[in-house]
Amino acid sequence: MKPARVRFAPSPTGHMHLGSARTALYDYLLAKQTGGQFILRIEDTDQKRYVEGAEQELLDGLHWLGLDWDEGPDKGGAFGPYRQSERKEIYQQYARQLVEAGHAFYCFCTPERLQAVREEQIRNKFHAKYDGTCRNIPLEEADHRIKNGENHVVRFKTPKTGTTIVHDHLRGEIVVDNSTLDDYIIVKSDGLALYHLAAPVDDHLMKITHVLRGSEWLPTFPLHSLIHKAFGWEEPVWVHLSVFLKPSGKGKMSKREAMDLAKDGKSIFIKDLRELGYIPEAVVNWIALMGWSYDDHTEFFLLDDLIEKFSLDKLNPSPAAINFTKFDHFNGLHIRNLSIPDLTNRIHPFFVEKGIEVNLEKLEKITPIIQERLQTLDDAPDLGGFIFDEDVEVTASELVAKNTTQLESLNILKEIYQVITQLPQITHEMAEPPMRELVEKLGYKPGQVFGILRVAVTGRMVSPPLFETMEIIGREKVISRLEDAIKMLEKPLEQN
Ligand code: GLU
C-alpha cells in the first residue's frame, strides 16, 4: 500500500472520549503501517461550541496513548496551519471559487423568513429544508448586494434531481436520492466557513488519502463527496467507523449514561481512565478491538503488533457495545506484562495520591508481590500500602482463627513465634518449610495457622503472598508484631 496520509480531526468541544481515541488509533496505525503520516488537525470552526482547555486535553490524551503525530498545530508541517481557525482566508477563497463555478450561491434570506418556511414545511409534513429562493440570483446582482452590506451566507448548490453515489470502504456504495439533500450552508453570515467546507478543502490541500471518522458523519457524507466532485478533486478513501453503544448494548452512549458510569468508577473519557488507574496499553488494546479484529482468537496486542496487523478490510461496521469487563481484563493483562521498574514507576503516583509515604526502593520490592493481583494501578495502595505502615492495627478477635478458641490460637501463635524467631532471616525459602512442618505437627489446617500469622504481621485477613510480604516488612518488625499479638491474646478478650 502507498504511504497513507491520515488525519485525526477532532473538534475541541469537550473531553476526549473512547470514540475519538479509537479514530486516532486507527489513523495512527494506518499511517505507521504504510510509512505515511499521521496528521493532527484541530477543527475549531464552531466557536460557539469551543471549550477552553479541550485542545490541550486532546494533545495530552494522544501523548498518553502513545499516538504521536507527524504534523499538527504544535509541530507544524508542510501543509499548515493545522488549526482551522487559522485558515479562514483559505476557505473564503475556495467558497468563492465554488460560487463562481456555479456550485454554490450567496443566500440573503433572513433567519425570520427561513423560520417561517421551515414551519410551513413541517405543518405540511414536508422534510424541512431550504426552499431555493436565492439559488438563481445572478452573481453580479449578488455581488452588488454584498457590496451594499447585505447579510448573507454561502450555500452549496446541491443537485435537485437524480442521485449521488458515494463509496464507503466498509459499507460499499451508498446511493442517495438528491431530493433528500439540502442546500447546506458552507459559510456563515460572519464569513466563517463551516466544517462541511473546511474539512474537504483541508483534506484536499493536506493531501489526505484516507478519512476515518465516526458514522455520525454518514448523513453529510454525500455533501462532502459532492464538494470534492465540484472542485474536481480526487476523493480520499472514506471510512465511517462503527458507533459505540452503551454497555447494555441498548442505544448509543449518552451524556447521562456517561455520568452514571462515573458512579461505578468507570468512564468513557481518556483523562478519567488515566486517573482511575488504567494503563494506555490496555486502552489501546481494548479500543483496537472495538470495531476491528485480527482473527477470532488473538486478543492481546501491543501498539507495535497493531501497526503490523491492522487492516482496514477487517474493520467491522456494526455497532459495538462498550464492555468494561473486557477492559478490566485487558488492564490486568497489560499490567502483568510490564517490567517491575516500569510498573513501580506507574504505581508510585497512586501511593502519593493516597498520602502514603513511599520509598521507591521498597516499593520496587512490593511491586512483584502485588503485580498478579492488580486490575488497575489504583488497586496498588490498597494491596500493598499497608507494608509502609509503622504499626498494624489488630484486634484480639481478629487473631483468633476460625474454629479455634482464644487459647488454642494463642498456643498456635506461640509455636509460630518459636519457628520465626529461630530464622536468621525471613525469606520465602527459609520460612515456608518450617512453617509447613509446624502445621503438620500441630494438626490444624494451614489456613488457620497461616491466618493467625497473617493477621498478626499484616493486620489483614487477606494480603499479598505472606512470606514475601514478611520479607519486605523485615524480621525485626515481624517479631515485634508477633510479640504484640501474643500479649494481646494473653488477656481475656473483653480486656482488649
Ligand atoms: N471535527 C469532526 C469531529 O470532531 C471530524 C469529522 C471528520 O473527521 O471529518 O467529529
XYZ file of C-alpha atoms and ligand atoms in Angstrom:
506
model
C 0.000 0.000 0.000
C 1.197 3.531 -0.772
C 2.168 5.682 2.218
C -1.126 6.929 3.653
C -1.658 10.477 4.856
C -4.293 10.218 7.542
C -5.689 12.950 9.710
C -7.290 12.922 13.114
C -9.535 15.963 13.080
C -11.144 16.477 16.475
C -13.216 19.485 17.451
C -12.152 20.946 20.793
C -15.667 20.869 22.170
C -15.395 18.585 25.194
C -13.498 15.753 26.793
C -11.605 13.294 24.635
C -13.575 10.053 24.722
C -13.146 6.467 23.638
C -14.668 7.096 20.214
C -12.180 9.800 19.287
C -9.318 7.789 20.760
C -10.256 4.843 18.564
C -10.407 7.010 15.437
C -6.993 8.443 16.290
C -5.613 4.958 16.908
C -6.786 3.598 13.554
C -5.454 6.736 11.828
C -2.119 6.262 13.517
C -1.942 2.564 12.687
C -2.702 3.115 9.033
C -0.127 5.890 8.760
C 2.619 3.938 10.559
C 1.911 0.712 8.769
C 2.224 2.282 5.337
C 5.152 4.533 6.222
C 2.877 7.548 5.811
C 1.990 10.456 8.077
C -0.421 10.885 10.950
C -1.730 14.424 10.988
C -3.485 16.222 13.797
C -5.894 18.899 12.648
C -7.924 20.900 15.099
C -11.388 21.622 13.744
C -12.388 24.672 15.711
C -14.652 26.372 13.203
C -17.587 26.298 15.579
C -16.550 28.959 18.049
C -19.811 28.648 19.981
C -19.014 25.075 20.957
C -15.355 25.764 21.691
C -14.292 24.584 25.127
C -11.254 26.152 26.756
C -8.629 23.539 27.531
C -10.140 20.887 25.259
C -7.329 21.113 22.718
C -4.694 20.587 25.396
C -6.660 17.644 26.736
C -6.618 16.115 23.246
C -2.870 16.540 22.919
C -2.313 15.070 26.384
C -4.634 12.165 25.641
C -2.875 11.319 22.379
C 0.554 11.529 24.018
C -0.575 9.323 26.862
C -1.909 6.729 24.437
C 1.408 6.838 22.591
C -0.152 8.121 19.378
C 2.334 10.760 18.367
C 1.596 12.751 15.265
C 3.885 13.841 12.458
C 2.209 17.144 11.643
C -0.025 19.255 13.815
C -0.677 22.648 15.384
C 2.163 22.300 17.879
C 4.571 20.631 15.448
C 3.940 22.432 12.193
C 4.481 20.705 8.873
C 4.418 21.479 5.178
C 0.625 21.771 4.979
C -0.169 24.059 7.901
C -1.617 25.827 9.679
C -3.270 22.823 11.315
C -5.918 24.717 13.246
C -8.961 25.586 11.159
C -9.494 28.925 12.888
C -6.168 29.960 11.343
C -7.281 29.018 7.826
C -10.281 31.331 7.366
C -8.974 33.079 4.247
C -8.277 29.767 2.551
C -11.894 28.663 2.980
C -13.219 32.023 1.790
C -11.177 31.726 -1.349
C -12.449 28.215 -2.034
C -16.030 29.190 -1.266
C -15.758 31.978 -3.831
C -14.367 29.509 -6.340
C -17.427 27.277 -5.841
C -19.765 30.228 -6.258
C -18.064 31.350 -9.468
C -18.231 27.842 -10.873
C -21.968 27.684 -10.096
C -21.653 25.031 -7.366
C -22.573 27.373 -4.549
C -24.550 30.562 -4.171
C -24.951 33.548 -1.891
C -28.131 33.419 0.123
C -29.665 36.587 1.573
C -32.686 35.043 3.256
C -33.302 36.352 6.744
C -33.492 33.960 9.675
C -37.111 35.024 10.167
C -38.064 34.088 6.624
C -36.245 30.765 6.861
C -38.000 30.025 10.113
C -41.409 30.734 8.567
C -40.597 28.484 5.581
C -39.498 25.700 7.899
C -42.630 25.920 9.991
C -44.792 25.832 6.897
C -42.955 22.754 5.578
C -43.313 20.959 8.866
C -47.004 21.844 9.010
C -47.438 20.310 5.575
C -45.457 17.270 6.646
C -42.560 18.011 4.309
C -38.935 17.482 5.077
C -37.726 20.889 6.347
C -35.070 22.311 4.055
C -34.031 25.398 2.160
C -36.649 26.392 -0.427
C -34.199 27.615 -3.062
C -35.165 31.328 -3.102
C -31.620 32.614 -3.713
C -30.344 29.687 -5.787
C -30.535 31.521 -9.054
C -29.671 35.115 -8.203
C -27.142 36.184 -10.872
C -23.653 36.561 -9.471
C -23.338 40.279 -10.372
C -26.540 41.024 -8.523
C -25.396 39.019 -5.514
C -22.015 40.773 -5.505
C -23.791 44.112 -5.657
C -25.974 43.227 -2.665
C -22.931 42.070 -0.721
C -21.154 45.344 -1.515
C -24.177 47.151 -0.108
C -23.628 45.329 3.158
C -26.500 42.870 2.937
C -26.231 39.935 5.320
C -25.581 36.669 3.552
C -24.355 33.106 3.835
C -22.939 30.770 1.200
C -24.880 27.615 0.420
C -23.815 24.617 -1.575
C -25.959 24.171 -4.678
C -26.993 20.560 -4.263
C -28.424 18.915 -7.380
C -32.209 18.743 -7.148
C -32.784 15.640 -9.199
C -31.057 12.329 -9.762
C -28.888 10.524 -7.273
C -25.494 10.916 -5.682
C -23.399 7.815 -5.323
C -20.830 7.766 -2.544
C -18.481 4.987 -1.617
C -17.618 3.998 1.936
C -14.836 1.474 2.378
C -16.811 -0.549 4.911
C -20.314 -0.137 3.602
C -19.695 -0.115 -0.129
C -21.751 2.040 -2.448
C -24.406 4.259 -0.904
C -26.938 5.744 -3.290
C -28.671 8.894 -2.125
C -31.668 10.490 -3.730
C -30.678 14.129 -4.308
C -34.183 15.277 -3.428
C -33.410 14.321 0.181
C -30.361 16.610 0.318
C -30.378 20.251 1.320
C -28.559 23.354 0.069
C -26.311 23.231 3.107
C -24.716 26.389 4.443
C -20.955 26.232 3.947
C -20.029 29.780 5.020
C -21.930 31.537 7.799
C -23.029 35.182 7.836
C -19.951 36.133 9.855
C -17.786 34.918 6.977
C -16.578 31.821 8.804
C -16.627 28.551 6.938
C -18.440 25.586 8.381
C -16.813 22.238 8.939
C -18.612 20.946 5.814
C -16.492 23.166 3.604
C -13.373 23.357 5.753
C -12.876 19.589 6.059
C -12.979 18.739 2.325
C -10.781 21.746 1.498
C -8.246 20.760 4.132
C -8.361 17.097 3.233
C -7.529 18.056 -0.320
C -4.830 20.623 0.483
C -3.250 18.370 3.099
C -3.202 15.513 0.590
C -5.226 13.239 2.847
C -5.595 9.774 1.369
C -7.981 8.215 3.919
C -10.698 9.801 6.024
C -11.557 7.707 9.063
C -14.311 9.112 11.229
C -17.399 8.260 13.213
C -20.525 7.138 11.417
C -22.392 10.150 12.793
C -20.940 11.805 9.679
C -22.747 9.483 7.264
C -25.729 11.855 6.766
C -23.487 14.659 5.483
C -21.110 12.305 3.705
C -22.849 12.958 0.301
C -22.289 16.696 0.777
C -18.583 16.210 1.438
C -18.262 13.941 -1.541
C -20.177 16.425 -3.733
C -17.844 19.235 -2.640
C -14.830 17.193 -3.727
C -16.544 16.450 -7.021
C -17.476 20.110 -7.561
C -13.822 21.076 -7.268
C -12.819 18.165 -9.481
C -10.668 16.699 -6.711
C -9.886 13.080 -6.200
C -11.743 11.838 -3.137
C -9.996 10.214 -0.218
C -10.945 6.674 0.799
C -13.908 7.214 3.126
C -14.183 5.009 6.185
C -17.075 5.584 8.576
C -16.383 3.660 11.748
C -18.923 1.786 13.831
C -20.781 3.543 16.640
C -20.242 2.688 20.290
C -23.260 1.523 22.232
C -23.861 1.702 25.978
C -22.515 -1.256 27.956
C -26.032 -2.710 27.936
C -25.924 -2.706 24.137
C -29.196 -0.776 24.125
C -28.684 2.534 22.358
C -25.842 4.966 21.911
C -23.809 6.364 24.781
C -25.479 9.474 26.152
C -24.219 12.170 28.477
C -26.377 10.765 31.243
C -25.031 7.297 30.736
C -21.509 8.701 30.949
C -22.336 10.298 34.323
C -23.838 7.053 35.616
C -20.655 5.222 34.689
C -18.657 7.564 36.890
C -20.601 6.297 39.905
C -19.216 2.816 39.190
C -15.663 4.070 38.847
C -15.845 3.775 35.066
C -15.616 6.401 32.371
C -15.517 6.889 28.634
C -13.190 9.878 28.934
C -9.484 9.303 28.415
C -8.322 11.624 31.177
C -10.533 9.797 33.696
C -9.253 6.381 32.632
C -5.767 7.542 33.393
C -6.800 8.732 36.849
C -8.710 5.528 37.513
C -5.507 3.546 37.060
C -5.979 2.144 33.589
C -2.836 1.955 31.514
C -2.583 3.234 27.941
C -1.516 -0.164 26.588
C -4.816 -1.604 27.804
C -6.865 1.270 26.407
C -5.188 0.867 23.034
C -5.726 -2.895 23.026
C -9.337 -2.577 24.086
C -10.390 0.129 21.646
C -8.471 -1.509 18.801
C -10.822 -4.453 19.152
C -13.945 -2.330 19.280
C -14.634 -2.430 15.578
C -11.649 -4.417 14.321
C -10.383 -7.949 14.762
C -7.330 -9.808 13.622
C -8.714 -13.315 13.805
C -11.249 -15.000 16.029
C -8.938 -15.700 18.953
C -5.952 -13.330 19.278
C -6.745 -10.596 21.734
C -3.501 -9.403 23.271
C -1.955 -6.649 21.185
C 0.656 -4.018 21.845
C 0.818 -0.919 19.681
C 3.651 -2.354 17.586
C 1.707 -5.571 16.940
C -1.237 -3.489 15.866
C 0.864 -1.465 13.444
C 1.862 -4.698 11.818
C -1.516 -6.430 11.879
C -4.107 -3.691 11.453
C -6.075 -3.686 8.254
C -8.967 -1.575 7.036
C -10.512 -4.635 5.467
C -11.089 -6.204 8.855
C -12.980 -3.273 10.282
C -16.488 -4.105 11.299
C -19.200 -1.524 10.575
C -21.649 -2.966 13.144
C -22.170 -1.041 16.377
C -20.057 -2.251 19.300
C -21.187 -2.214 22.951
C -18.603 -0.790 25.358
C -17.521 -3.708 27.518
C -15.818 -2.601 30.733
C -15.379 -6.164 31.991
C -13.195 -6.794 28.981
C -11.360 -3.559 29.699
C -10.533 -4.619 33.260
C -9.331 -7.912 31.886
C -7.041 -6.174 29.383
C -5.767 -3.812 32.035
C -4.779 -6.760 34.210
C -3.070 -8.491 31.284
C -1.091 -5.420 30.333
C -0.133 -4.648 33.925
C 1.288 -8.158 34.210
C 3.201 -7.572 31.007
C 5.107 -4.600 32.476
C 8.605 -4.864 33.905
C 8.947 -4.345 37.652
C 10.732 -0.965 37.397
C 8.173 0.261 34.873
C 5.209 -0.855 36.964
C 6.810 0.603 40.097
C 7.062 3.994 38.437
C 3.470 3.792 37.340
C 2.001 2.814 40.703
C 4.107 5.319 42.618
C 1.815 8.338 41.971
C -1.166 6.353 43.231
C 0.551 5.841 46.597
C 1.456 9.519 46.775
C -2.120 10.446 45.895
C -3.370 8.378 48.831
C -0.929 10.127 51.135
C 1.259 7.050 51.630
C 4.890 7.974 52.043
C 6.806 5.704 49.768
C 10.361 4.859 49.349
C 10.880 3.818 45.716
C 13.423 1.162 46.645
C 10.988 -0.518 48.984
C 8.113 -0.049 46.557
C 10.076 -1.920 43.936
C 10.146 -4.907 46.291
C 6.396 -4.719 46.768
C 5.596 -4.476 43.066
C 6.331 -8.138 42.234
C 4.117 -9.436 45.013
C 1.110 -7.357 44.035
C 1.521 -7.325 40.255
C -0.518 -10.508 39.792
C -3.460 -9.082 41.653
C -3.701 -5.603 40.204
C -6.614 -4.850 37.971
C -5.924 -1.133 37.948
C -2.904 0.816 39.200
C -5.259 2.350 41.690
C -5.556 -1.035 43.454
C -1.871 -0.923 44.373
C -2.063 1.236 47.522
C -4.901 -0.897 48.881
C -2.980 -4.085 48.218
C 0.495 -3.003 49.246
C 0.209 0.296 51.079
C -0.022 -1.341 54.496
C 3.553 -2.586 54.120
C 4.698 1.003 54.646
C 2.728 1.334 57.892
C 4.771 1.638 61.071
C 2.223 -0.260 63.122
C -0.559 -2.671 62.482
C -3.965 -2.343 63.974
C -5.223 -5.700 65.097
C -7.985 -6.679 67.442
C -7.747 -9.811 69.544
C -10.831 -11.314 67.980
C -9.266 -10.995 64.525
C -6.330 -13.014 65.817
C -8.493 -15.946 66.804
C -8.534 -18.387 63.899
C -11.725 -19.963 62.640
C -12.907 -22.953 64.703
C -10.349 -22.395 67.445
C -10.647 -20.927 70.905
C -8.649 -17.930 72.011
C -6.367 -20.213 73.988
C -5.797 -22.517 71.042
C -4.944 -19.567 68.806
C -2.598 -18.236 71.469
C -0.795 -21.565 71.596
C -0.524 -21.691 67.835
C 0.852 -18.172 67.851
C 3.483 -19.070 70.427
C 4.570 -22.006 68.292
C 4.759 -19.763 65.253
C 6.854 -17.350 67.273
C 9.289 -20.135 68.138
C 9.717 -21.030 64.483
C 10.062 -17.490 63.206
C 12.489 -16.308 65.859
C 14.795 -19.167 65.008
C 15.124 -17.996 61.429
C 18.202 -15.833 60.872
C 16.377 -14.155 58.024
C 12.817 -14.221 56.850
C 12.591 -15.212 53.232
C 10.068 -17.337 51.457
C 12.594 -20.161 51.039
C 13.621 -20.159 54.676
C 10.282 -19.614 56.295
C 7.949 -21.784 54.330
C 9.335 -25.304 55.046
C 9.468 -24.964 58.856
C 6.050 -23.336 58.877
C 4.606 -26.220 56.845
C 6.171 -28.651 59.295
C 4.565 -26.749 62.111
C 1.147 -27.051 60.507
C 1.694 -30.828 60.257
C 2.862 -31.071 63.835
C 0.002 -29.045 65.287
C -2.639 -30.824 63.273
C -4.507 -27.608 62.404
C -5.444 -26.575 58.930
C -2.870 -24.463 57.001
C -5.481 -21.710 56.682
C -5.826 -21.499 60.468
C -2.112 -21.325 61.206
C -1.179 -19.029 58.349
C -4.258 -16.951 59.058
C -3.079 -16.150 62.580
C 0.395 -15.323 61.321
C -1.038 -13.135 58.556
C -3.290 -11.128 60.857
C -0.553 -10.711 63.467
C 2.034 -9.477 60.987
C -0.014 -7.589 58.404
C -3.128 -6.647 60.326
C -5.202 -8.025 57.467
C -7.240 -11.099 56.701
C -6.030 -11.050 53.090
C -2.639 -9.939 51.891
C -0.184 -10.464 49.083
C 1.862 -13.693 49.390
C 2.639 -13.908 53.086
C 6.313 -14.809 53.288
C 7.295 -12.329 50.585
C 5.348 -9.685 52.456
C 7.112 -10.594 55.723
C 10.443 -10.390 53.988
C 9.717 -6.784 52.980
C 8.318 -5.833 56.383
C 11.588 -7.107 57.858
C 12.497 -9.556 60.607
C 12.562 -7.096 63.434
C 9.101 -5.694 62.813
C 7.675 -9.156 62.181
C 8.943 -10.388 65.533
C 7.761 -7.398 67.459
C 4.307 -7.675 65.889
C 4.160 -11.349 66.847
C 5.065 -10.395 70.410
C 2.349 -7.755 70.488
C -0.150 -10.284 69.193
C 0.829 -12.814 71.864
C 0.365 -10.208 74.554
C -2.979 -9.348 73.170
C -4.215 -12.934 73.194
C -2.912 -13.496 76.711
C -5.508 -11.085 78.005
C -9.141 -12.075 78.145
C -10.954 -10.841 75.008
C -13.000 -8.205 76.832
C -9.843 -6.522 78.155
C -8.526 -5.843 74.697
N -14.327 17.560 13.577
C -15.077 16.380 13.345
C -15.374 15.705 14.675
O -14.823 16.108 15.672
C -14.279 15.452 12.475
C -15.033 14.710 11.475
C -14.080 14.204 10.423
O -13.137 13.507 10.781
O -14.250 14.534 9.247
O -16.131 14.783 14.739
